[in-house]
Amino acid sequence: MTNGPDFTLADCVLAPKVLLHDHLDGGLRPGTVLDLARETGYDKLPADTPDALAEWFATAADSGSLERYLETFAHTVAVMQTSAALSRVARECAEDLATDGVVYAEVRFAPELHTEHGLTLDQVVEAVLAGFAEGEARARELGRPIVVRCLLTAMRHAARSREIAELAVRFGDRGVAGFDIAGAEAGNPPSRHLDAFDYLRGQNSHFTIHAGEAFGLPSIHEAVSFCGTDRLGHGVRMIDDITLPPGAGPADHSYPGAQLGAIANYVRDKRIPLELCPSSNVQTGAVASIAEHPFNVLAQLRFRVTVNTDNRLMSNTTMSREFLLLHEAFGYGWADFQRFTVNAMKSAFLHFDQRLEMIDEVIKPGYAVLMG
Ligand SMILES: O=c1[nH]cnc2c1ncn2[C@@H]1O[C@H](CO)[C@@H](O)[C@H]1O
Ligand SMILES: [Zn+2]
């Protein structure tokens, strides 16, 4: 790969970025969590200043286990139970992503988690969409245009996936681009939700599945082969189906002789996108470090890899920071980041002409400037 010049975070902010895997309830501003807790009378926050709260989330999420990582969401979900709170969080999300140089984002959340104070599922979705629209308008005014779509997530341990899938289809022409399942992966295989996936395929709708994060190949196999997923949320354990040549390291420039198993071949042949989230994977213990992340192996073997944040609050990260971390670990230059960004845009749940326009009008011109 191109060993580009040394990048700074500011350089990475300038690059147009596409984000496919970001959780709304994992990306709140710490100060907003505090404001909303005060407004709604939620008194269980573990800290009372923005800095201390940011620190608490990052440390608590650094647990080495997906289950413990997910416990931290109790606090963000607790303060996202009114239309006003949901709209504010969504507006700030769009603004923060635009400020970071993200030009297209699909942001996901689970409507079923936001009905504790009496909102209906429809009201939850409407509030979030209104917030995204406001955020997009503000970003445009600031000269940092962004397009934000949302994905509706169903929790994989629960039993509401069919209902949430129907909700996603119903809002399909109002800013909901697709569907997802998330939550604790072990013990909750994707095939539990076949009904929802069958329904979505029948509706010509798009979906992604969190698979191959905390659980390995069987989860990826089900998501791809039984459920027919369009993309893989994480999919990092794809590496378990790849045998590298002796002596190969995680930062090599090529992997001659690498052997792919049946699932890896299928995913690569079909160009099924991998929504890789480097920092999140380190926190949940899916990988030991960024330097050992299979991102580079998968990229060099030409899987359709994309770079994502997962949860900006829990990982104290941004898209630009994920780019920088990958640059530091693997020496990627702008040509590489353009490829990952085009991969992501090609994989977006937008119509073909819309994806093409973003690639031709926004992404390629943006990288052309950076590449001088
Ligand atoms: O990396 C992840 N793996 C699995 N589930 C996740 C991850 N990040 C967040 N959530 C779950 O998705 C819900 C809706 O956004 C969150 O509340 C959290 O429980
Ligand atoms: Zn996720």
Short mmCIF file of C-alpha atoms and ligand atoms in Angstrom, two decimals:
data_model
loop_
_atom_site.label_atom_id
_atom_site.label_comp_id
_atom_site.label_asym_id
_atom_site.label_seq_id
_atom_site.Cartn_x
_atom_site.Cartn_y
_atom_site.Cartn_z
CA MET A 1 0.00 0.00 0.00
CA THR A 2 1.05 3.57 -0.45
CA ASN A 3 3.09 4.79 2.43
CA GLY A 4 1.66 8.27 2.37
CA PRO A 5 3.06 11.31 4.09
CA ASP A 6 2.59 11.53 7.83
CA PHE A 7 -0.99 12.51 8.45
CA THR A 8 -2.36 14.54 11.26
CA LEU A 9 -5.87 14.31 12.61
CA ALA A 10 -6.63 17.62 10.84
CA ASP A 11 -5.64 16.07 7.49
CA CYS A 12 -8.01 13.19 8.11
CA VAL A 13 -10.82 15.64 8.89
CA LEU A 14 -10.33 17.15 5.40
CA ALA A 15 -10.87 13.80 3.69
CA PRO A 16 -14.48 13.12 2.66
CA LYS A 17 -15.65 10.14 4.70
CA VAL A 18 -18.58 7.74 4.53
CA LEU A 19 -19.85 6.11 7.72
CA LEU A 20 -22.09 3.06 7.56
CA HIS A 21 -21.91 1.79 11.14
CA ASP A 22 -22.53 4.30 13.92
CA HIS A 23 -24.99 3.95 16.81
CA LEU A 24 -27.05 7.01 17.73
CA ASP A 25 -27.11 5.95 21.39
CA GLY A 26 -23.35 5.39 21.29
CA GLY A 27 -22.43 8.83 20.02
CA LEU A 28 -23.88 11.44 22.38
CA ARG A 29 -21.85 14.45 23.47
CA PRO A 30 -20.97 13.93 27.15
CA GLY A 31 -22.37 17.38 27.97
CA THR A 32 -25.65 16.44 26.33
CA VAL A 33 -25.94 13.28 28.41
CA LEU A 34 -25.59 15.49 31.51
CA ASP A 35 -28.11 18.10 30.25
CA LEU A 36 -30.69 15.50 29.34
CA ALA A 37 -30.26 13.64 32.65
CA ARG A 38 -30.91 16.91 34.49
CA GLU A 39 -33.95 17.69 32.35
CA THR A 40 -35.50 14.25 32.68
CA GLY A 41 -34.61 13.63 36.33
CA TYR A 42 -32.31 10.67 35.60
CA ASP A 43 -30.03 10.48 38.65
CA LYS A 44 -27.90 7.40 37.99
CA LEU A 45 -25.11 8.92 35.89
CA PRO A 46 -21.71 7.80 37.14
CA ALA A 47 -20.08 11.27 36.81
CA ASP A 48 -21.16 14.90 36.87
CA THR A 49 -18.83 16.78 34.54
CA PRO A 50 -18.47 16.26 30.77
CA ASP A 51 -14.81 15.29 31.04
CA ALA A 52 -15.35 12.86 33.87
CA LEU A 53 -18.33 11.32 32.11
CA ALA A 54 -16.40 10.97 28.83
CA GLU A 55 -13.63 9.27 30.77
CA TRP A 56 -16.10 6.96 32.53
CA PHE A 57 -17.69 5.77 29.27
CA ALA A 58 -14.36 5.12 27.58
CA THR A 59 -12.98 3.24 30.58
CA ALA A 60 -16.12 1.22 31.29
CA ALA A 61 -16.42 0.25 27.61
CA ASP A 62 -12.79 -0.87 27.62
CA SER A 63 -13.90 -4.08 29.22
CA GLY A 64 -12.72 -6.80 26.87
CA SER A 65 -16.27 -8.16 26.68
CA LEU A 66 -19.16 -7.18 24.42
CA GLU A 67 -21.68 -7.85 27.18
CA ARG A 68 -19.95 -5.47 29.61
CA TYR A 69 -19.38 -2.93 26.84
CA LEU A 70 -23.12 -2.93 26.15
CA GLU A 71 -23.95 -2.24 29.81
CA THR A 72 -22.74 1.34 29.34
CA PHE A 73 -25.68 2.01 26.99
CA ALA A 74 -28.07 1.92 29.96
CA HIS A 75 -27.11 5.54 30.69
CA THR A 76 -27.46 6.92 27.16
CA VAL A 77 -30.69 5.08 26.46
CA ALA A 78 -32.10 6.30 29.79
CA VAL A 79 -31.82 9.95 28.74
CA MET A 80 -33.22 9.36 25.22
CA GLN A 81 -36.87 8.80 26.12
CA THR A 82 -38.60 11.97 24.90
CA SER A 83 -39.09 13.40 21.43
CA ALA A 84 -37.10 16.50 22.36
CA ALA A 85 -34.17 14.46 23.66
CA LEU A 86 -34.13 12.17 20.62
CA SER A 87 -34.27 15.12 18.22
CA ARG A 88 -31.46 16.91 20.02
CA VAL A 89 -29.22 13.84 20.03
CA ALA A 90 -29.90 13.23 16.32
CA ARG A 91 -29.29 16.89 15.39
CA GLU A 92 -25.99 16.97 17.28
CA CYS A 93 -24.99 13.65 15.75
CA ALA A 94 -25.44 15.03 12.21
CA GLU A 95 -23.57 18.21 13.14
CA ASP A 96 -20.68 16.36 14.77
CA LEU A 97 -20.29 13.98 11.84
CA ALA A 98 -20.36 16.87 9.36
CA THR A 99 -17.76 18.78 11.38
CA ASP A 100 -15.58 15.68 11.22
CA GLY A 101 -15.81 15.64 7.42
CA VAL A 102 -18.31 12.80 7.06
CA VAL A 103 -20.29 13.40 3.85
CA TYR A 104 -22.70 10.47 4.07
CA ALA A 105 -23.75 8.54 7.17
CA GLU A 106 -26.15 5.77 8.09
CA VAL A 107 -26.82 6.06 11.80
CA ARG A 108 -28.61 3.25 13.62
CA PHE A 109 -30.60 2.95 16.82
CA ALA A 110 -33.17 0.59 18.34
CA PRO A 111 -36.63 2.24 18.51
CA GLU A 112 -37.83 -0.40 21.00
CA LEU A 113 -35.37 0.96 23.60
CA HIS A 114 -36.89 4.45 23.55
CA THR A 115 -40.50 3.81 24.56
CA GLU A 116 -40.02 3.69 28.37
CA HIS A 117 -41.76 7.04 28.89
CA GLY A 118 -44.66 6.30 26.58
CA LEU A 119 -43.47 7.27 23.09
CA THR A 120 -44.75 5.03 20.32
CA LEU A 121 -42.29 3.43 17.92
CA ASP A 122 -43.48 5.83 15.21
CA GLN A 123 -42.94 8.85 17.46
CA VAL A 124 -39.43 7.68 18.26
CA VAL A 125 -38.52 7.40 14.59
CA GLU A 126 -40.17 10.70 13.71
CA ALA A 127 -38.23 12.52 16.44
CA VAL A 128 -34.91 11.12 15.27
CA LEU A 129 -35.61 11.91 11.61
CA ALA A 130 -36.58 15.48 12.52
CA GLY A 131 -33.29 15.85 14.39
CA PHE A 132 -31.26 14.56 11.46
CA ALA A 133 -33.04 16.96 9.09
CA GLU A 134 -32.22 19.90 11.39
CA GLY A 135 -28.62 18.79 11.70
CA GLU A 136 -28.29 18.44 7.94
CA ALA A 137 -29.68 21.96 7.48
CA ARG A 138 -27.23 23.44 10.00
CA ALA A 139 -24.31 21.59 8.44
CA ARG A 140 -25.29 22.95 5.04
CA GLU A 141 -25.35 26.49 6.45
CA LEU A 142 -21.86 25.93 7.83
CA GLY A 143 -20.63 24.80 4.43
CA ARG A 144 -20.13 21.17 5.51
CA PRO A 145 -22.97 19.35 3.76
CA ILE A 146 -23.81 15.86 4.94
CA VAL A 147 -26.51 13.35 4.01
CA VAL A 148 -27.76 11.31 6.95
CA ARG A 149 -30.01 8.25 6.73
CA CYS A 150 -31.03 5.99 9.53
CA LEU A 151 -31.13 2.27 10.08
CA LEU A 152 -33.59 0.77 12.53
CA THR A 153 -32.07 -1.84 14.81
CA ALA A 154 -33.90 -4.67 16.54
CA MET A 155 -32.31 -6.10 19.67
CA ARG A 156 -31.29 -9.69 18.98
CA HIS A 157 -32.18 -11.02 22.47
CA ALA A 158 -35.71 -9.58 22.16
CA ALA A 159 -38.63 -10.64 19.99
CA ARG A 160 -39.62 -7.49 18.14
CA SER A 161 -37.55 -7.82 14.98
CA ARG A 162 -40.49 -8.40 12.63
CA GLU A 163 -42.29 -5.35 14.02
CA ILE A 164 -39.15 -3.20 13.68
CA ALA A 165 -38.59 -4.48 10.15
CA GLU A 166 -42.13 -3.39 9.26
CA LEU A 167 -41.44 0.00 10.84
CA ALA A 168 -38.30 0.36 8.70
CA VAL A 169 -40.26 -0.41 5.54
CA ARG A 170 -43.03 1.98 6.52
CA PHE A 171 -40.51 4.81 6.94
CA GLY A 172 -38.56 3.79 3.85
CA ASP A 173 -39.39 6.93 1.90
CA ARG A 174 -38.83 9.24 4.88
CA GLY A 175 -35.16 8.71 5.68
CA VAL A 176 -34.95 5.14 6.99
CA ALA A 177 -32.58 3.30 4.67
CA GLY A 178 -32.58 -0.14 6.24
CA PHE A 179 -32.63 -2.51 9.18
CA ASP A 180 -30.10 -4.14 11.54
CA ILE A 181 -29.91 -6.45 14.51
CA ALA A 182 -27.56 -5.74 17.42
CA GLY A 183 -26.93 -6.66 21.05
CA ALA A 184 -25.17 -9.60 22.69
CA GLU A 185 -24.17 -11.92 19.86
CA ALA A 186 -23.32 -15.16 21.69
CA GLY A 187 -26.48 -17.20 22.22
CA ASN A 188 -28.59 -15.01 19.92
CA PRO A 189 -27.87 -16.20 16.38
CA PRO A 190 -29.19 -14.21 13.42
CA SER A 191 -31.44 -17.10 12.37
CA ARG A 192 -33.66 -16.32 15.39
CA HIS A 193 -34.87 -13.40 13.29
CA LEU A 194 -35.40 -15.13 9.95
CA ASP A 195 -38.99 -13.97 9.88
CA ALA A 196 -37.87 -10.33 9.82
CA PHE A 197 -35.24 -10.94 7.15
CA ASP A 198 -37.64 -12.92 4.95
CA TYR A 199 -40.13 -10.08 5.22
CA LEU A 200 -37.50 -7.47 4.28
CA ARG A 201 -36.31 -9.43 1.27
CA GLY A 202 -39.92 -9.71 0.15
CA GLN A 203 -40.17 -5.93 0.39
CA ASN A 204 -36.92 -5.39 -1.57
CA SER A 205 -35.52 -3.69 1.53
CA HIS A 206 -31.95 -3.61 2.77
CA PHE A 207 -30.46 -4.91 5.98
CA THR A 208 -27.21 -5.48 7.76
CA ILE A 209 -26.54 -7.85 10.66
CA HIS A 210 -24.06 -7.49 13.52
CA ALA A 211 -22.16 -10.76 13.03
CA GLY A 212 -18.66 -12.03 13.57
CA GLU A 213 -17.83 -9.64 16.38
CA ALA A 214 -18.13 -11.46 19.71
CA PHE A 215 -18.95 -14.77 18.06
CA GLY A 216 -17.19 -16.35 15.14
CA LEU A 217 -17.80 -17.92 11.79
CA PRO A 218 -21.10 -19.69 12.52
CA SER A 219 -22.67 -16.29 13.10
CA ILE A 220 -21.27 -14.91 9.82
CA HIS A 221 -22.37 -18.05 7.99
CA GLU A 222 -25.95 -17.71 9.25
CA ALA A 223 -26.10 -13.99 8.51
CA VAL A 224 -24.85 -14.45 4.96
CA SER A 225 -26.16 -17.82 3.89
CA PHE A 226 -29.45 -18.22 5.77
CA CYS A 227 -30.49 -14.62 6.35
CA GLY A 228 -29.14 -13.12 3.11
CA THR A 229 -27.66 -10.03 4.69
CA ASP A 230 -26.58 -7.16 2.43
CA ARG A 231 -23.66 -6.24 4.70
CA LEU A 232 -21.89 -7.57 7.79
CA GLY A 233 -21.78 -5.42 10.92
CA HIS A 234 -18.14 -5.95 11.99
CA GLY A 235 -17.52 -9.33 10.34
CA VAL A 236 -14.02 -9.09 11.77
CA ARG A 237 -13.97 -12.81 12.63
CA MET A 238 -13.96 -13.46 8.88
CA ILE A 239 -10.26 -13.83 9.56
CA ASP A 240 -10.98 -17.22 11.22
CA ASP A 241 -11.75 -18.57 7.73
CA ILE A 242 -8.44 -17.42 6.26
CA THR A 243 -5.14 -19.28 6.56
CA LEU A 244 -2.18 -16.97 6.09
CA PRO A 245 1.18 -18.11 4.75
CA PRO A 246 3.79 -18.96 7.41
CA GLY A 247 5.50 -15.88 8.82
CA ALA A 248 2.83 -13.45 7.61
CA GLY A 249 2.25 -10.41 9.83
CA PRO A 250 -0.78 -8.16 10.25
CA ALA A 251 0.81 -5.21 8.43
CA ASP A 252 2.20 -6.94 5.34
CA HIS A 253 1.64 -5.43 1.91
CA SER A 254 0.44 -8.67 0.35
CA TYR A 255 -0.46 -12.19 1.40
CA PRO A 256 0.58 -14.51 -1.42
CA GLY A 257 -0.69 -18.03 -0.84
CA ALA A 258 -3.39 -17.04 1.64
CA GLN A 259 -6.08 -19.75 1.70
CA LEU A 260 -9.71 -18.76 1.98
CA GLY A 261 -12.39 -21.11 3.29
CA ALA A 262 -15.85 -21.42 1.77
CA ILE A 263 -17.44 -18.58 3.77
CA ALA A 264 -14.57 -16.16 3.20
CA ASN A 265 -14.61 -16.92 -0.52
CA TYR A 266 -18.36 -16.42 -0.70
CA VAL A 267 -18.24 -13.08 1.14
CA ARG A 268 -15.40 -11.84 -1.05
CA ASP A 269 -16.88 -13.18 -4.30
CA LYS A 270 -20.24 -11.55 -3.61
CA ARG A 271 -18.54 -8.30 -2.51
CA ILE A 272 -20.45 -8.39 0.79
CA PRO A 273 -19.26 -5.27 2.64
CA LEU A 274 -17.57 -5.56 6.03
CA GLU A 275 -18.43 -2.71 8.41
CA LEU A 276 -15.15 -2.83 10.35
CA CYS A 277 -14.87 -0.81 13.58
CA PRO A 278 -11.24 -0.95 14.74
CA SER A 279 -11.37 0.83 18.12
CA SER A 280 -14.61 -0.82 19.16
CA ASN A 281 -13.15 -4.25 18.40
CA VAL A 282 -10.20 -3.59 20.69
CA GLN A 283 -12.52 -2.50 23.51
CA THR A 284 -14.75 -5.57 23.30
CA GLY A 285 -11.75 -7.87 23.04
CA ALA A 286 -12.57 -9.03 19.49
CA VAL A 287 -8.97 -8.10 18.60
CA ALA A 288 -5.94 -7.44 20.83
CA SER A 289 -4.85 -4.10 19.35
CA ILE A 290 -5.23 -1.91 16.27
CA ALA A 291 -1.83 -3.13 15.07
CA GLU A 292 -3.10 -6.71 15.14
CA HIS A 293 -6.51 -5.90 13.64
CA PRO A 294 -7.32 -8.04 10.58
CA PHE A 295 -8.37 -4.87 8.75
CA ASN A 296 -5.18 -4.86 6.70
CA VAL A 297 -5.27 -8.56 5.83
CA LEU A 298 -8.86 -8.19 4.68
CA ALA A 299 -8.07 -5.01 2.75
CA GLN A 300 -5.03 -6.54 1.02
CA LEU A 301 -7.05 -9.62 0.11
CA ARG A 302 -9.55 -7.25 -1.47
CA PHE A 303 -12.56 -7.86 0.71
CA ARG A 304 -14.93 -4.91 0.51
CA VAL A 305 -13.69 -3.29 3.72
CA THR A 306 -15.13 -0.09 5.18
CA VAL A 307 -13.98 2.01 8.15
CA ASN A 308 -16.49 2.80 10.90
CA THR A 309 -16.78 4.26 14.38
CA ASP A 310 -19.46 2.02 15.97
CA ASN A 311 -19.79 4.13 19.15
CA ARG A 312 -18.02 7.46 19.22
CA LEU A 313 -18.77 8.14 22.88
CA MET A 314 -17.75 4.70 24.21
CA SER A 315 -14.62 4.63 22.05
CA ASN A 316 -13.87 8.34 22.44
CA THR A 317 -13.36 8.41 18.69
CA THR A 318 -14.35 9.93 15.33
CA MET A 319 -14.09 8.76 11.73
CA SER A 320 -10.98 10.90 11.35
CA ARG A 321 -9.38 9.28 14.37
CA GLU A 322 -10.13 5.79 13.02
CA PHE A 323 -8.44 6.81 9.75
CA LEU A 324 -5.44 8.12 11.66
CA LEU A 325 -5.14 4.93 13.72
CA LEU A 326 -5.21 2.81 10.55
CA HIS A 327 -2.65 5.09 8.92
CA GLU A 328 -0.34 4.70 11.92
CA ALA A 329 -0.77 0.94 12.07
CA PHE A 330 -0.63 0.10 8.38
CA GLY A 331 0.86 3.11 6.58
CA TYR A 332 -2.19 3.79 4.44
CA GLY A 333 -2.15 6.85 2.18
CA TRP A 334 -4.93 8.83 0.49
CA ALA A 335 -5.33 6.35 -2.35
CA ASP A 336 -6.11 3.66 0.22
CA PHE A 337 -8.54 5.84 2.14
CA GLN A 338 -10.25 6.81 -1.10
CA ARG A 339 -10.69 3.11 -1.87
CA PHE A 340 -12.20 2.38 1.57
CA THR A 341 -14.49 5.40 1.20
CA VAL A 342 -15.64 4.40 -2.27
CA ASN A 343 -16.18 0.88 -0.91
CA ALA A 344 -18.45 2.35 1.75
CA MET A 345 -20.36 4.56 -0.66
CA LYS A 346 -20.91 1.63 -3.03
CA SER A 347 -22.28 -0.31 -0.06
CA ALA A 348 -24.68 2.38 1.15
CA PHE A 349 -28.40 1.65 1.24
CA LEU A 350 -29.11 4.38 -1.32
CA HIS A 351 -30.13 4.01 -4.93
CA PHE A 352 -27.38 3.42 -7.47
CA ASP A 353 -27.60 6.84 -9.07
CA GLN A 354 -27.35 8.54 -5.67
CA ARG A 355 -24.28 6.50 -4.72
CA LEU A 356 -22.63 7.24 -8.04
CA GLU A 357 -23.28 10.94 -7.69
CA MET A 358 -21.65 11.01 -4.24
CA ILE A 359 -18.62 9.12 -5.56
CA ASP A 360 -18.19 11.29 -8.65
CA GLU A 361 -19.19 14.69 -7.28
CA VAL A 362 -17.95 14.56 -3.69
CA ILE A 363 -15.58 11.72 -2.85
CA LYS A 364 -13.26 11.57 -5.86
CA PRO A 365 -12.89 15.36 -6.16
CA GLY A 366 -12.17 15.54 -2.40
CA TYR A 367 -9.38 12.98 -2.57
CA ALA A 368 -8.04 14.49 -5.79
CA VAL A 369 -7.35 17.68 -3.83
CA LEU A 370 -5.61 15.76 -1.04
CA MET A 371 -3.51 13.76 -3.48
CA GLY A 372 -2.41 17.04 -5.05
O1 LIG B 1 -20.76 -3.24 18.66
C1 LIG B 1 -21.91 -3.53 19.00
N1 LIG B 1 -22.31 -4.83 18.94
C2 LIG B 1 -23.56 -5.23 19.27
N2 LIG B 1 -24.49 -4.38 19.71
C3 LIG B 1 -24.14 -3.08 19.81
C4 LIG B 1 -22.87 -2.60 19.47
N3 LIG B 1 -22.84 -1.28 19.71
C5 LIG B 1 -24.06 -0.94 20.16
N4 LIG B 1 -24.85 -2.02 20.24
C6 LIG B 1 -26.23 -2.10 20.71
O2 LIG B 1 -27.07 -1.52 19.72
C7 LIG B 1 -28.11 -0.81 20.38
C8 LIG B 1 -28.80 0.14 19.43
O3 LIG B 1 -27.97 1.14 18.96
C9 LIG B 1 -27.39 -0.19 21.57
O4 LIG B 1 -28.29 0.20 22.58
C10 LIG B 1 -26.48 -1.31 22.00
O5 LIG B 1 -27.15 -2.17 22.91
ZN ZN B 2 -22.42 -1.78 16.21
#
